mmCIF file with all atom_site columns, C-alpha atoms in Angstrom:
data_model
loop_
_atom_site.group_PDB
_atom_site.id
_atom_site.type_symbol
_atom_site.label_atom_id
_atom_site.label_alt_id
_atom_site.label_comp_id
_atom_site.label_asym_id
_atom_site.label_entity_id
_atom_site.label_seq_id
_atom_site.pdbx_PDB_ins_code
_atom_site.Cartn_x
_atom_site.Cartn_y
_atom_site.Cartn_z
_atom_site.occupancy
_atom_site.B_iso_or_equiv
_atom_site.pdbx_formal_charge
_atom_site.auth_seq_id
_atom_site.auth_comp_id
_atom_site.auth_asym_id
_atom_site.auth_atom_id
_atom_site.pdbx_PDB_model_num
ATOM 1   C CA . MET A 1 1   ? 12.599  -32.100 -32.384 1.00 53.00 ? 90  MET A CA 1
ATOM 2   C CA . GLY A 1 2   ? 9.181   -34.265 -31.936 1.00 52.00 ? 91  GLY A CA 1
ATOM 3   C CA . GLN A 1 3   ? 10.705  -35.483 -28.321 1.00 50.00 ? 92  GLN A CA 1
ATOM 4   C CA . ALA A 1 4   ? 11.129  -31.991 -27.307 1.00 50.00 ? 93  ALA A CA 1
ATOM 5   C CA . ILE A 1 5   ? 7.994   -30.553 -27.840 1.00 54.00 ? 94  ILE A CA 1
ATOM 6   C CA . ARG A 1 6   ? 6.634   -33.988 -26.471 1.00 50.00 ? 95  ARG A CA 1
ATOM 7   C CA . ASP A 1 7   ? 8.376   -33.307 -23.236 1.00 49.00 ? 96  ASP A CA 1
ATOM 8   C CA . LEU A 1 8   ? 7.479   -29.686 -22.868 1.00 52.00 ? 97  LEU A CA 1
ATOM 9   C CA . GLY A 1 9   ? 4.155   -30.713 -23.419 1.00 50.00 ? 98  GLY A CA 1
ATOM 10  C CA . GLU A 1 10  ? 4.219   -33.371 -20.759 1.00 47.00 ? 99  GLU A CA 1
ATOM 11  C CA . GLU A 1 11  ? 6.202   -30.659 -18.587 1.00 53.00 ? 100 GLU A CA 1
ATOM 12  C CA . LEU A 1 12  ? 3.587   -27.974 -19.109 1.00 50.00 ? 101 LEU A CA 1
ATOM 13  C CA . GLN A 1 13  ? 0.309   -30.675 -18.036 1.00 48.00 ? 102 GLN A CA 1
ATOM 14  C CA . THR A 1 14  ? 2.763   -31.666 -15.098 1.00 51.00 ? 103 THR A CA 1
ATOM 15  C CA . LEU A 1 15  ? 2.354   -27.858 -14.043 1.00 51.00 ? 104 LEU A CA 1
ATOM 16  C CA . GLN A 1 16  ? -1.141  -27.771 -14.956 1.00 55.00 ? 105 GLN A CA 1
ATOM 17  C CA . ASP A 1 17  ? -2.358  -30.466 -12.837 1.00 52.00 ? 106 ASP A CA 1
ATOM 18  C CA . GLU A 1 18  ? 0.154   -29.103 -9.719  1.00 56.00 ? 107 GLU A CA 1
ATOM 19  C CA . ARG A 1 19  ? -1.973  -25.694 -10.081 1.00 57.00 ? 108 ARG A CA 1
ATOM 20  C CA . ALA A 1 20  ? -5.033  -27.800 -9.888  1.00 61.00 ? 109 ALA A CA 1
ATOM 21  C CA . THR A 1 21  ? -4.534  -29.394 -6.784  1.00 83.00 ? 110 THR A CA 1
ATOM 22  C CA . VAL A 1 22  ? -3.444  -26.345 -4.602  1.00 93.00 ? 111 VAL A CA 1
ATOM 23  C CA . THR A 1 23  ? -6.478  -25.658 -2.869  1.00 93.00 ? 112 THR A CA 1
ATOM 24  C CA . GLY A 1 24  ? -7.539  -23.585 0.417   1.00 95.00 ? 113 GLY A CA 1
ATOM 25  C CA . VAL A 1 25  ? -8.413  -20.162 1.619   1.00 95.00 ? 114 VAL A CA 1
ATOM 26  C CA . VAL A 1 26  ? -5.879  -17.520 2.009   1.00 96.00 ? 115 VAL A CA 1
ATOM 27  C CA . ARG A 1 27  ? -6.759  -14.914 4.496   1.00 96.00 ? 116 ARG A CA 1
ATOM 28  C CA . LEU A 1 28  ? -4.939  -11.288 3.988   1.00 96.00 ? 117 LEU A CA 1
ATOM 29  C CA . THR A 1 29  ? -5.286  -7.822  5.830   1.00 94.00 ? 118 THR A CA 1
ATOM 30  C CA . MET A 1 30  ? -4.145  -4.594  4.630   1.00 93.00 ? 119 MET A CA 1
ATOM 31  C CA . ILE A 1 31  ? -5.033  -0.945  3.953   1.00 90.00 ? 120 ILE A CA 1
ATOM 32  C CA . PRO A 1 32  ? -7.054  -0.087  1.164   1.00 90.00 ? 121 PRO A CA 1
ATOM 33  C CA . VAL A 1 33  ? -4.722  1.645   -0.837  1.00 88.00 ? 122 VAL A CA 1
ATOM 34  C CA . ALA A 1 34  ? -2.330  -1.447  -0.659  1.00 91.00 ? 123 ALA A CA 1
ATOM 35  C CA . PHE A 1 35  ? -5.008  -3.524  -1.935  1.00 94.00 ? 124 PHE A CA 1
ATOM 36  C CA . GLU A 1 36  ? -5.394  -0.822  -4.505  1.00 90.00 ? 125 GLU A CA 1
ATOM 37  C CA . SER A 1 37  ? -1.641  -0.482  -5.816  1.00 89.00 ? 126 SER A CA 1
ATOM 38  C CA . ILE A 1 38  ? -0.612  -4.231  -5.185  1.00 92.00 ? 127 ILE A CA 1
ATOM 39  C CA . ILE A 1 39  ? -2.570  -6.913  -4.697  1.00 94.00 ? 128 ILE A CA 1
ATOM 40  C CA . ARG A 1 40  ? -5.994  -6.322  -6.801  1.00 94.00 ? 129 ARG A CA 1
ATOM 41  C CA . PRO A 1 41  ? -3.717  -5.907  -9.881  1.00 93.00 ? 130 PRO A CA 1
ATOM 42  C CA . VAL A 1 42  ? -2.075  -9.774  -9.328  1.00 94.00 ? 131 VAL A CA 1
ATOM 43  C CA . LEU A 1 43  ? -5.384  -11.106 -8.244  1.00 95.00 ? 132 LEU A CA 1
ATOM 44  C CA . PRO A 1 44  ? -6.795  -11.596 -12.111 1.00 95.00 ? 133 PRO A CA 1
ATOM 45  C CA . SER A 1 45  ? -3.846  -13.829 -13.019 1.00 94.00 ? 134 SER A CA 1
ATOM 46  C CA . PHE A 1 46  ? -3.506  -15.564 -9.702  1.00 96.00 ? 135 PHE A CA 1
ATOM 47  C CA . CYS A 1 47  ? -7.297  -16.661 -9.830  1.00 95.00 ? 136 CYS A CA 1
ATOM 48  C CA . GLN A 1 48  ? -6.858  -18.042 -13.382 1.00 94.00 ? 137 GLN A CA 1
ATOM 49  C CA . ARG A 1 49  ? -3.974  -19.766 -12.230 1.00 94.00 ? 138 ARG A CA 1
ATOM 50  C CA . TYR A 1 50  ? -4.931  -21.294 -9.026  1.00 95.00 ? 139 TYR A CA 1
ATOM 51  C CA . PRO A 1 51  ? -8.736  -21.468 -9.471  1.00 94.00 ? 140 PRO A CA 1
ATOM 52  C CA . HIS A 1 52  ? -9.651  -23.793 -6.337  1.00 94.00 ? 141 HIS A CA 1
ATOM 53  C CA . VAL A 1 53  ? -7.814  -21.439 -4.093  1.00 96.00 ? 142 VAL A CA 1
ATOM 54  C CA . VAL A 1 54  ? -10.399 -18.618 -2.259  1.00 96.00 ? 143 VAL A CA 1
ATOM 55  C CA . ILE A 1 55  ? -8.917  -15.334 -1.238  1.00 96.00 ? 144 ILE A CA 1
ATOM 56  C CA . GLU A 1 56  ? -10.265 -13.592 1.819   1.00 97.00 ? 145 GLU A CA 1
ATOM 57  C CA . ILE A 1 57  ? -9.140  -9.942  2.187   1.00 96.00 ? 146 ILE A CA 1
ATOM 58  C CA . SER A 1 58  ? -10.016 -7.296  4.805   1.00 94.00 ? 147 SER A CA 1
ATOM 59  C CA . THR A 1 59  ? -8.942  -3.920  4.418   1.00 92.00 ? 148 THR A CA 1
ATOM 60  C CA . ASN A 1 60  ? -9.237  -1.294  7.062   1.00 86.00 ? 149 ASN A CA 1
ATOM 61  C CA . GLU A 1 61  ? -6.864  1.378   8.497   1.00 84.00 ? 150 GLU A CA 1
ATOM 62  C CA . GLY A 1 62  ? -6.163  -0.392  11.572  1.00 81.00 ? 151 GLY A CA 1
ATOM 63  C CA . LEU A 1 63  ? -3.291  -2.758  12.529  1.00 81.00 ? 152 LEU A CA 1
ATOM 64  C CA . ASP A 1 64  ? -4.893  -6.171  12.917  1.00 81.00 ? 153 ASP A CA 1
ATOM 65  C CA . ASP A 1 65  ? -3.209  -8.725  14.892  1.00 87.00 ? 154 ASP A CA 1
ATOM 66  C CA . VAL A 1 66  ? -2.977  -11.547 12.134  1.00 87.00 ? 155 VAL A CA 1
ATOM 67  C CA . VAL A 1 67  ? -1.828  -14.350 14.770  1.00 87.00 ? 156 VAL A CA 1
ATOM 68  C CA . ASP A 1 68  ? -5.305  -13.185 17.291  1.00 88.00 ? 157 ASP A CA 1
ATOM 69  C CA . GLN A 1 69  ? -7.259  -13.126 14.120  1.00 90.00 ? 158 GLN A CA 1
ATOM 70  C CA . ARG A 1 70  ? -6.060  -16.109 11.912  1.00 92.00 ? 159 ARG A CA 1
ATOM 71  C CA . PHE A 1 71  ? -4.756  -14.441 9.057   1.00 94.00 ? 160 PHE A CA 1
ATOM 72  C CA . ASP A 1 72  ? -2.052  -16.062 6.879   1.00 95.00 ? 161 ASP A CA 1
ATOM 73  C CA . GLY A 1 73  ? -0.532  -12.828 6.532   1.00 94.00 ? 162 GLY A CA 1
ATOM 74  C CA . GLY A 1 74  ? -0.752  -8.663  5.937   1.00 94.00 ? 163 GLY A CA 1
ATOM 75  C CA . ILE A 1 75  ? 0.442   -5.932  3.816   1.00 94.00 ? 164 ILE A CA 1
ATOM 76  C CA . ARG A 1 76  ? 2.096   -3.072  6.072   1.00 91.00 ? 165 ARG A CA 1
ATOM 77  C CA . PHE A 1 77  ? 4.565   -0.455  5.615   1.00 89.00 ? 166 PHE A CA 1
ATOM 78  C CA . ARG A 1 78  ? 7.897   -2.041  6.746   1.00 86.00 ? 167 ARG A CA 1
ATOM 79  C CA . GLY A 1 79  ? 8.463   0.225   9.590   1.00 81.00 ? 168 GLY A CA 1
ATOM 80  C CA . LEU A 1 80  ? 4.978   -0.802  10.939  1.00 83.00 ? 169 LEU A CA 1
ATOM 81  C CA . ILE A 1 81  ? 6.284   -4.904  10.949  1.00 87.00 ? 170 ILE A CA 1
ATOM 82  C CA . ASP A 1 82  ? 6.777   -6.401  14.192  1.00 85.00 ? 171 ASP A CA 1
ATOM 83  C CA . LYS A 1 83  ? 10.196  -7.927  14.284  1.00 85.00 ? 172 LYS A CA 1
ATOM 84  C CA . ASP A 1 84  ? 8.848   -11.446 15.019  1.00 86.00 ? 173 ASP A CA 1
ATOM 85  C CA . MET A 1 85  ? 7.822   -11.438 11.690  1.00 91.00 ? 174 MET A CA 1
ATOM 86  C CA . VAL A 1 86  ? 9.143   -12.804 7.740   1.00 92.00 ? 175 VAL A CA 1
ATOM 87  C CA . SER A 1 87  ? 8.710   -9.599  5.419   1.00 91.00 ? 176 SER A CA 1
ATOM 88  C CA . LEU A 1 88  ? 8.644   -9.665  1.849   1.00 92.00 ? 177 LEU A CA 1
ATOM 89  C CA . PRO A 1 89  ? 9.326   -6.276  0.422   1.00 92.00 ? 178 PRO A CA 1
ATOM 90  C CA . LEU A 1 90  ? 6.833   -5.257  -2.603  1.00 92.00 ? 179 LEU A CA 1
ATOM 91  C CA . THR A 1 91  ? 7.855   -1.811  -3.153  1.00 89.00 ? 180 THR A CA 1
ATOM 92  C CA . ALA A 1 92  ? 11.029  -0.145  -2.608  1.00 87.00 ? 181 ALA A CA 1
ATOM 93  C CA . THR A 1 93  ? 9.681   3.011   -1.279  1.00 88.00 ? 182 THR A CA 1
ATOM 94  C CA . THR A 1 94  ? 5.958   4.505   -1.333  1.00 89.00 ? 183 THR A CA 1
ATOM 95  C CA . ARG A 1 95  ? 5.639   7.978   -2.918  1.00 91.00 ? 184 ARG A CA 1
ATOM 96  C CA . VAL A 1 96  ? 3.796   10.826  -1.329  1.00 93.00 ? 185 VAL A CA 1
ATOM 97  C CA . VAL A 1 97  ? 2.131   14.210  -2.265  1.00 96.00 ? 186 VAL A CA 1
ATOM 98  C CA . ILE A 1 98  ? 0.927   17.357  -0.377  1.00 97.00 ? 187 ILE A CA 1
ATOM 99  C CA . ALA A 1 99  ? -2.068  18.742  -2.452  1.00 97.00 ? 188 ALA A CA 1
ATOM 100 C CA . GLY A 1 100 ? -5.200  20.973  -2.738  1.00 97.00 ? 189 GLY A CA 1
ATOM 101 C CA . ALA A 1 101 ? -7.720  21.455  -5.173  1.00 97.00 ? 190 ALA A CA 1
ATOM 102 C CA . ALA A 1 102 ? -7.357  23.850  -7.707  1.00 93.00 ? 191 ALA A CA 1
ATOM 103 C CA . SER A 1 103 ? -10.766 25.328  -6.446  1.00 94.00 ? 192 SER A CA 1
ATOM 104 C CA . TYR A 1 104 ? -9.022  25.510  -3.119  1.00 97.00 ? 193 TYR A CA 1
ATOM 105 C CA . PHE A 1 105 ? -6.114  27.739  -4.276  1.00 95.00 ? 194 PHE A CA 1
ATOM 106 C CA . GLU A 1 106 ? -7.958  30.161  -5.674  1.00 94.00 ? 195 GLU A CA 1
ATOM 107 C CA . LYS A 1 107 ? -8.970  31.295  -1.988  1.00 94.00 ? 196 LYS A CA 1
ATOM 108 C CA . TYR A 1 108 ? -5.574  30.830  -0.467  1.00 95.00 ? 197 TYR A CA 1
ATOM 109 C CA . PRO A 1 109 ? -2.008  31.448  -1.980  1.00 95.00 ? 198 PRO A CA 1
ATOM 110 C CA . THR A 1 110 ? 0.473   28.554  -2.855  1.00 95.00 ? 199 THR A CA 1
ATOM 111 C CA . PRO A 1 111 ? 2.501   27.446  0.388   1.00 95.00 ? 200 PRO A CA 1
ATOM 112 C CA . THR A 1 112 ? 6.433   27.604  -0.358  1.00 93.00 ? 201 THR A CA 1
ATOM 113 C CA . ASN A 1 113 ? 7.462   26.158  2.893   1.00 92.00 ? 202 ASN A CA 1
ATOM 114 C CA . PRO A 1 114 ? 6.201   24.269  5.682   1.00 93.00 ? 203 PRO A CA 1
ATOM 115 C CA . GLU A 1 115 ? 5.584   27.320  7.757   1.00 93.00 ? 204 GLU A CA 1
ATOM 116 C CA . ASN A 1 116 ? 3.229   29.009  5.578   1.00 94.00 ? 205 ASN A CA 1
ATOM 117 C CA . LEU A 1 117 ? 0.780   25.398  6.299   1.00 94.00 ? 206 LEU A CA 1
ATOM 118 C CA . ILE A 1 118 ? -0.153  27.584  9.487   1.00 93.00 ? 207 ILE A CA 1
ATOM 119 C CA . HIS A 1 119 ? -2.513  30.256  7.176   1.00 93.00 ? 208 HIS A CA 1
ATOM 120 C CA . HIS A 1 120 ? -3.806  27.150  5.661   1.00 96.00 ? 209 HIS A CA 1
ATOM 121 C CA . ARG A 1 121 ? -6.887  24.423  6.389   1.00 97.00 ? 210 ARG A CA 1
ATOM 122 C CA . THR A 1 122 ? -5.414  21.289  6.776   1.00 97.00 ? 211 THR A CA 1
ATOM 123 C CA . ILE A 1 123 ? -7.002  17.907  6.421   1.00 97.00 ? 212 ILE A CA 1
ATOM 124 C CA . SER A 1 124 ? -5.067  15.261  9.087   1.00 95.00 ? 213 SER A CA 1
ATOM 125 C CA . TYR A 1 125 ? -5.163  11.506  9.509   1.00 94.00 ? 214 TYR A CA 1
ATOM 126 C CA . ARG A 1 126 ? -5.931  9.761   12.959  1.00 92.00 ? 215 ARG A CA 1
ATOM 127 C CA . TYR A 1 127 ? -4.045  6.358   13.279  1.00 88.00 ? 216 TYR A CA 1
ATOM 128 C CA . VAL A 1 128 ? -7.139  3.569   14.053  1.00 82.00 ? 217 VAL A CA 1
ATOM 129 C CA . SER A 1 129 ? -4.682  1.550   16.482  1.00 78.00 ? 218 SER A CA 1
ATOM 130 C CA . SER A 1 130 ? -2.881  4.325   18.324  1.00 80.00 ? 219 SER A CA 1
ATOM 131 C CA . SER A 1 131 ? -5.553  7.040   17.532  1.00 85.00 ? 220 SER A CA 1
ATOM 132 C CA . ARG A 1 132 ? -2.350  9.744   17.260  1.00 88.00 ? 221 ARG A CA 1
ATOM 133 C CA . LEU A 1 133 ? -2.252  11.827  14.560  1.00 92.00 ? 222 LEU A CA 1
ATOM 134 C CA . LEU A 1 134 ? -0.347  11.857  11.702  1.00 91.00 ? 223 LEU A CA 1
ATOM 135 C CA . ARG A 1 135 ? 2.564   14.303  11.647  1.00 92.00 ? 224 ARG A CA 1
ATOM 136 C CA . TRP A 1 136 ? 3.928   15.011  8.231   1.00 94.00 ? 225 TRP A CA 1
ATOM 137 C CA . PRO A 1 137 ? 7.469   13.474  7.780   1.00 91.00 ? 226 PRO A CA 1
ATOM 138 C CA . LEU A 1 138 ? 8.936   16.263  5.622   1.00 93.00 ? 227 LEU A CA 1
ATOM 139 C CA . ALA A 1 139 ? 12.887  16.858  4.556   1.00 89.00 ? 228 ALA A CA 1
ATOM 140 C CA . THR A 1 140 ? 14.701  19.121  2.291   1.00 88.00 ? 229 THR A CA 1
ATOM 141 C CA . GLY A 1 141 ? 18.853  19.038  1.855   1.00 84.00 ? 230 GLY A CA 1
ATOM 142 C CA . GLN A 1 142 ? 20.051  18.273  5.432   1.00 82.00 ? 231 GLN A CA 1
ATOM 143 C CA . ARG A 1 143 ? 16.701  19.785  7.184   1.00 87.00 ? 232 ARG A CA 1
ATOM 144 C CA . LYS A 1 144 ? 14.037  16.991  8.538   1.00 87.00 ? 233 LYS A CA 1
ATOM 145 C CA . LEU A 1 145 ? 11.013  17.496  10.294  1.00 87.00 ? 234 LEU A CA 1
ATOM 146 C CA . ASP A 1 146 ? 7.974   15.693  11.197  1.00 89.00 ? 235 ASP A CA 1
ATOM 147 C CA . TYR A 1 147 ? 5.298   18.663  10.895  1.00 92.00 ? 236 TYR A CA 1
ATOM 148 C CA . LYS A 1 148 ? 2.717   18.367  13.561  1.00 92.00 ? 237 LYS A CA 1
ATOM 149 C CA . VAL A 1 149 ? -0.263  20.355  11.273  1.00 90.00 ? 238 VAL A CA 1
ATOM 150 C CA . THR A 1 150 ? -2.654  22.164  13.147  1.00 92.00 ? 239 THR A CA 1
ATOM 151 C CA . PRO A 1 151 ? -5.943  20.371  11.060  1.00 94.00 ? 240 PRO A CA 1
ATOM 152 C CA . SER A 1 152 ? -9.295  21.895  10.380  1.00 95.00 ? 241 SER A CA 1
ATOM 153 C CA . LEU A 1 153 ? -10.801 18.188  9.244   1.00 97.00 ? 242 LEU A CA 1
ATOM 154 C CA . ILE A 1 154 ? -9.387  14.862  10.927  1.00 97.00 ? 243 ILE A CA 1
ATOM 155 C CA . PHE A 1 155 ? -10.121 11.557  9.338   1.00 95.00 ? 244 PHE A CA 1
ATOM 156 C CA . ASP A 1 156 ? -9.560  7.921   9.988   1.00 92.00 ? 245 ASP A CA 1
ATOM 157 C CA . ASP A 1 157 ? -9.920  7.015   6.105   1.00 91.00 ? 246 ASP A CA 1
ATOM 158 C CA . GLY A 1 158 ? -7.386  7.804   3.808   1.00 91.00 ? 247 GLY A CA 1
ATOM 159 C CA . GLU A 1 159 ? -9.769  7.610   0.912   1.00 92.00 ? 248 GLU A CA 1
ATOM 160 C CA . ALA A 1 160 ? -12.279 10.161  2.895   1.00 95.00 ? 249 ALA A CA 1
ATOM 161 C CA . ILE A 1 161 ? -9.334  12.402  2.982   1.00 95.00 ? 250 ILE A CA 1
ATOM 162 C CA . ARG A 1 162 ? -8.693  12.492  -0.757  1.00 95.00 ? 251 ARG A CA 1
ATOM 163 C CA . LYS A 1 163 ? -12.362 13.429  -1.328  1.00 96.00 ? 252 LYS A CA 1
ATOM 164 C CA . ALA A 1 164 ? -12.118 16.176  1.296   1.00 97.00 ? 253 ALA A CA 1
ATOM 165 C CA . VAL A 1 165 ? -9.182  17.187  -0.495  1.00 97.00 ? 254 VAL A CA 1
ATOM 166 C CA . ILE A 1 166 ? -10.895 16.984  -4.209  1.00 96.00 ? 255 ILE A CA 1
ATOM 167 C CA . ASP A 1 167 ? -14.265 19.073  -2.503  1.00 97.00 ? 256 ASP A CA 1
ATOM 168 C CA . GLY A 1 168 ? -11.497 21.879  -1.629  1.00 97.00 ? 257 GLY A CA 1
ATOM 169 C CA . LEU A 1 169 ? -11.858 21.639  1.841   1.00 97.00 ? 258 LEU A CA 1
ATOM 170 C CA . GLY A 1 170 ? -7.847  22.153  2.457   1.00 97.00 ? 259 GLY A CA 1
ATOM 171 C CA . ILE A 1 171 ? -4.495  20.569  2.132   1.00 97.00 ? 260 ILE A CA 1
ATOM 172 C CA . GLY A 1 172 ? -3.988  16.874  2.857   1.00 97.00 ? 261 GLY A CA 1
ATOM 173 C CA . PHE A 1 173 ? -0.902  14.433  2.506   1.00 96.00 ? 262 PHE A CA 1
ATOM 174 C CA . LEU A 1 174 ? -1.724  11.795  -0.162  1.00 95.00 ? 263 LEU A CA 1
ATOM 175 C CA . LEU A 1 175 ? -0.116  8.463   -1.117  1.00 92.00 ? 264 LEU A CA 1
ATOM 176 C CA . ARG A 1 176 ? 0.852   9.491   -4.677  1.00 92.00 ? 265 ARG A CA 1
ATOM 177 C CA . SER A 1 177 ? -0.953  6.327   -6.145  1.00 89.00 ? 266 SER A CA 1
ATOM 178 C CA . GLN A 1 178 ? -4.290  7.487   -4.256  1.00 90.00 ? 267 GLN A CA 1
ATOM 179 C CA . VAL A 1 179 ? -4.406  10.656  -6.281  1.00 93.00 ? 268 VAL A CA 1
ATOM 180 C CA . ALA A 1 180 ? -2.221  10.323  -9.523  1.00 92.00 ? 269 ALA A CA 1
ATOM 181 C CA . ALA A 1 181 ? -5.420  10.264  -11.837 1.00 92.00 ? 270 ALA A CA 1
ATOM 182 C CA . ASP A 1 182 ? -6.720  13.276  -9.805  1.00 93.00 ? 271 ASP A CA 1
ATOM 183 C CA . LEU A 1 183 ? -3.102  15.128  -10.439 1.00 94.00 ? 272 LEU A CA 1
ATOM 184 C CA . GLU A 1 184 ? -3.337  14.329  -14.435 1.00 93.00 ? 273 GLU A CA 1
ATOM 185 C CA . THR A 1 185 ? -6.361  15.558  -14.517 1.00 93.00 ? 274 THR A CA 1
ATOM 186 C CA . ASN A 1 186 ? -5.770  18.654  -12.484 1.00 91.00 ? 275 ASN A CA 1
ATOM 187 C CA . LYS A 1 187 ? -8.488  18.045  -10.132 1.00 92.00 ? 276 LYS A CA 1
ATOM 188 C CA . LEU A 1 188 ? -5.486  18.202  -7.379  1.00 95.00 ? 277 LEU A CA 1
ATOM 189 C CA . VAL A 1 189 ? -2.328  20.867  -7.173  1.00 95.00 ? 278 VAL A CA 1
ATOM 190 C CA . GLN A 1 190 ? 0.807   19.260  -5.476  1.00 95.00 ? 279 GLN A CA 1
ATOM 191 C CA . VAL A 1 191 ? 2.764   21.928  -3.481  1.00 96.00 ? 280 VAL A CA 1
ATOM 192 C CA . LEU A 1 192 ? 5.683   21.668  -1.200  1.00 95.00 ? 281 LEU A CA 1
ATOM 193 C CA . ASP A 1 193 ? 7.445   19.561  -3.778  1.00 93.00 ? 282 ASP A CA 1
ATOM 194 C CA . ASP A 1 194 ? 10.717  20.191  -2.590  1.00 93.00 ? 283 ASP A CA 1
ATOM 195 C CA . TRP A 1 195 ? 9.702   19.154  0.959   1.00 95.00 ? 284 TRP A CA 1
ATOM 196 C CA . VAL A 1 196 ? 8.017   15.708  0.329   1.00 92.00 ? 285 VAL A CA 1
ATOM 197 C CA . THR A 1 197 ? 10.141  12.858  1.084   1.00 88.00 ? 286 THR A CA 1
ATOM 198 C CA . ASP A 1 198 ? 8.873   9.102   0.533   1.00 88.00 ? 287 ASP A CA 1
ATOM 199 C CA . LEU A 1 199 ? 7.804   6.978   2.568   1.00 87.00 ? 288 LEU A CA 1
ATOM 200 C CA . PRO A 1 200 ? 8.934   3.116   3.280   1.00 88.00 ? 289 PRO A CA 1
ATOM 201 C CA . GLY A 1 201 ? 7.727   0.796   0.797   1.00 91.00 ? 290 GLY A CA 1
ATOM 202 C CA . PHE A 1 202 ? 5.218   -2.054  1.831   1.00 93.00 ? 291 PHE A CA 1
ATOM 203 C CA . SER A 1 203 ? 6.176   -5.707  2.550   1.00 93.00 ? 292 SER A CA 1
ATOM 204 C CA . LEU A 1 204 ? 3.947   -8.846  2.663   1.00 95.00 ? 293 LEU A CA 1
ATOM 205 C CA . PHE A 1 205 ? 4.638   -10.149 6.176   1.00 94.00 ? 294 PHE A CA 1
ATOM 206 C CA . TYR A 1 206 ? 3.368   -13.372 8.424   1.00 94.00 ? 295 TYR A CA 1
ATOM 207 C CA . PRO A 1 207 ? 4.286   -14.803 11.650  1.00 92.00 ? 296 PRO A CA 1
ATOM 208 C CA . SER A 1 208 ? 7.703   -16.454 11.433  1.00 86.00 ? 297 SER A CA 1
ATOM 209 C CA . ARG A 1 209 ? 6.243   -19.909 13.397  1.00 79.00 ? 298 ARG A CA 1
ATOM 210 C CA . GLN A 1 210 ? 3.373   -20.374 11.546  1.00 76.00 ? 299 GLN A CA 1
ATOM 211 C CA . ARG A 1 211 ? 2.969   -23.257 9.128   1.00 84.00 ? 300 ARG A CA 1
ATOM 212 C CA . ILE A 1 212 ? 2.404   -21.846 5.837   1.00 89.00 ? 301 ILE A CA 1
ATOM 213 C CA . SER A 1 213 ? -0.666  -23.846 3.767   1.00 93.00 ? 302 SER A CA 1
ATOM 214 C CA . LEU A 1 214 ? 0.011   -24.675 0.329   1.00 94.00 ? 303 LEU A CA 1
ATOM 215 C CA . ALA A 1 215 ? -2.440  -22.227 -0.867  1.00 95.00 ? 304 ALA A CA 1
ATOM 216 C CA . PHE A 1 216 ? -0.388  -19.481 0.598   1.00 95.00 ? 305 PHE A CA 1
ATOM 217 C CA . ARG A 1 217 ? 2.743   -20.395 -0.548  1.00 95.00 ? 306 ARG A CA 1
ATOM 218 C CA . ALA A 1 218 ? 1.406   -20.340 -3.949  1.00 95.00 ? 307 ALA A CA 1
ATOM 219 C CA . PHE A 1 219 ? 0.292   -16.691 -3.351  1.00 96.00 ? 308 PHE A CA 1
ATOM 220 C CA . ILE A 1 220 ? 3.826   -15.683 -2.393  1.00 95.00 ? 309 ILE A CA 1
ATOM 221 C CA . ASP A 1 221 ? 5.665   -17.287 -5.233  1.00 94.00 ? 310 ASP A CA 1
ATOM 222 C CA . HIS A 1 222 ? 3.095   -15.445 -7.455  1.00 94.00 ? 311 HIS A CA 1
ATOM 223 C CA . LEU A 1 223 ? 3.592   -11.992 -5.969  1.00 92.00 ? 312 LEU A CA 1
ATOM 224 C CA . LYS A 1 224 ? 7.530   -13.016 -6.445  1.00 90.00 ? 313 LYS A CA 1
ATOM 225 C CA . GLU A 1 225 ? 6.890   -13.643 -10.146 1.00 88.00 ? 314 GLU A CA 1
ATOM 226 C CA . ILE A 1 226 ? 5.201   -10.914 -10.856 1.00 83.00 ? 315 ILE A CA 1
ATOM 227 C CA . GLY A 1 227 ? 7.506   -8.703  -8.913  1.00 77.00 ? 316 GLY A CA 1
ATOM 228 C CA . LYS A 1 228 ? 10.675  -9.842  -10.903 1.00 74.00 ? 317 LYS A CA 1
ATOM 229 C CA . LYS A 1 229 ? 8.564   -9.441  -14.407 1.00 68.00 ? 318 LYS A CA 1
ATOM 230 C CA . LYS A 1 230 ? 8.474   -5.515  -13.507 1.00 67.00 ? 319 LYS A CA 1
ATOM 231 C CA . ASN A 1 231 ? 11.741  -5.498  -11.682 1.00 58.00 ? 320 ASN A CA 1
ATOM 232 C CA . SER A 1 232 ? 10.041  -4.401  -8.297  1.00 48.00 ? 321 SER A CA 1
ATOM 233 C CA . ALA A 1 233 ? 11.667  -4.770  -4.728  1.00 48.00 ? 322 ALA A CA 1
ATOM 234 C CA . VAL A 1 234 ? 10.454  -8.219  -4.761  1.00 47.00 ? 323 VAL A CA 1
ATOM 235 C CA . VAL A 1 235 ? 13.978  -10.175 -4.347  1.00 41.00 ? 324 VAL A CA 1
ATOM 236 C CA . ARG A 1 236 ? 13.511  -12.984 -1.910  1.00 41.00 ? 325 ARG A CA 1
#
């Protein structure tokens, strides 16, 4: 029994020594909501585990070129990742909502189908990289459509849309993780529930031809380990 305890202690010390030798910088790019919902929760444990690794994160709404801008990798919706990239699923799907402020619905009737949206003020998102407006992906039963709203307000920032919706300026199409607390406190009212369908999940991606640093490999493995504990989509 005593020898087994000593062996375990030696293994733990070896593991601690190995972690202490991992150094370097990990540079990542992602949209702000991916940082808040996926990366921010795991940073404390990673930084404690690998204190000599520097994490640099660029949060913006564009599609940065990870090769040209020398990022180790990034996080995007799976459908936006180039085929020549290695992709590691982080979430199975991304939940979305269509919502407006309670104060807004004191002035406007609650929409019961997409056709009603023409009578409402809508707040839309413009993609930074392509400059096109987001079409709201809607579906019910066998019917699917990419609804083209006629927006009253347009932003290229998801948080700005959230704030405008909270201020009662219109109805917005939002990631649920952005507004979960607002829905729970009744700041926002969810509508068209029967028409909302989940978006593809987020994935970590990195160039397939790029040599992975020891620090980035440690970060990938840490995400996998956390994902398995939470029974998420991380399986590889």
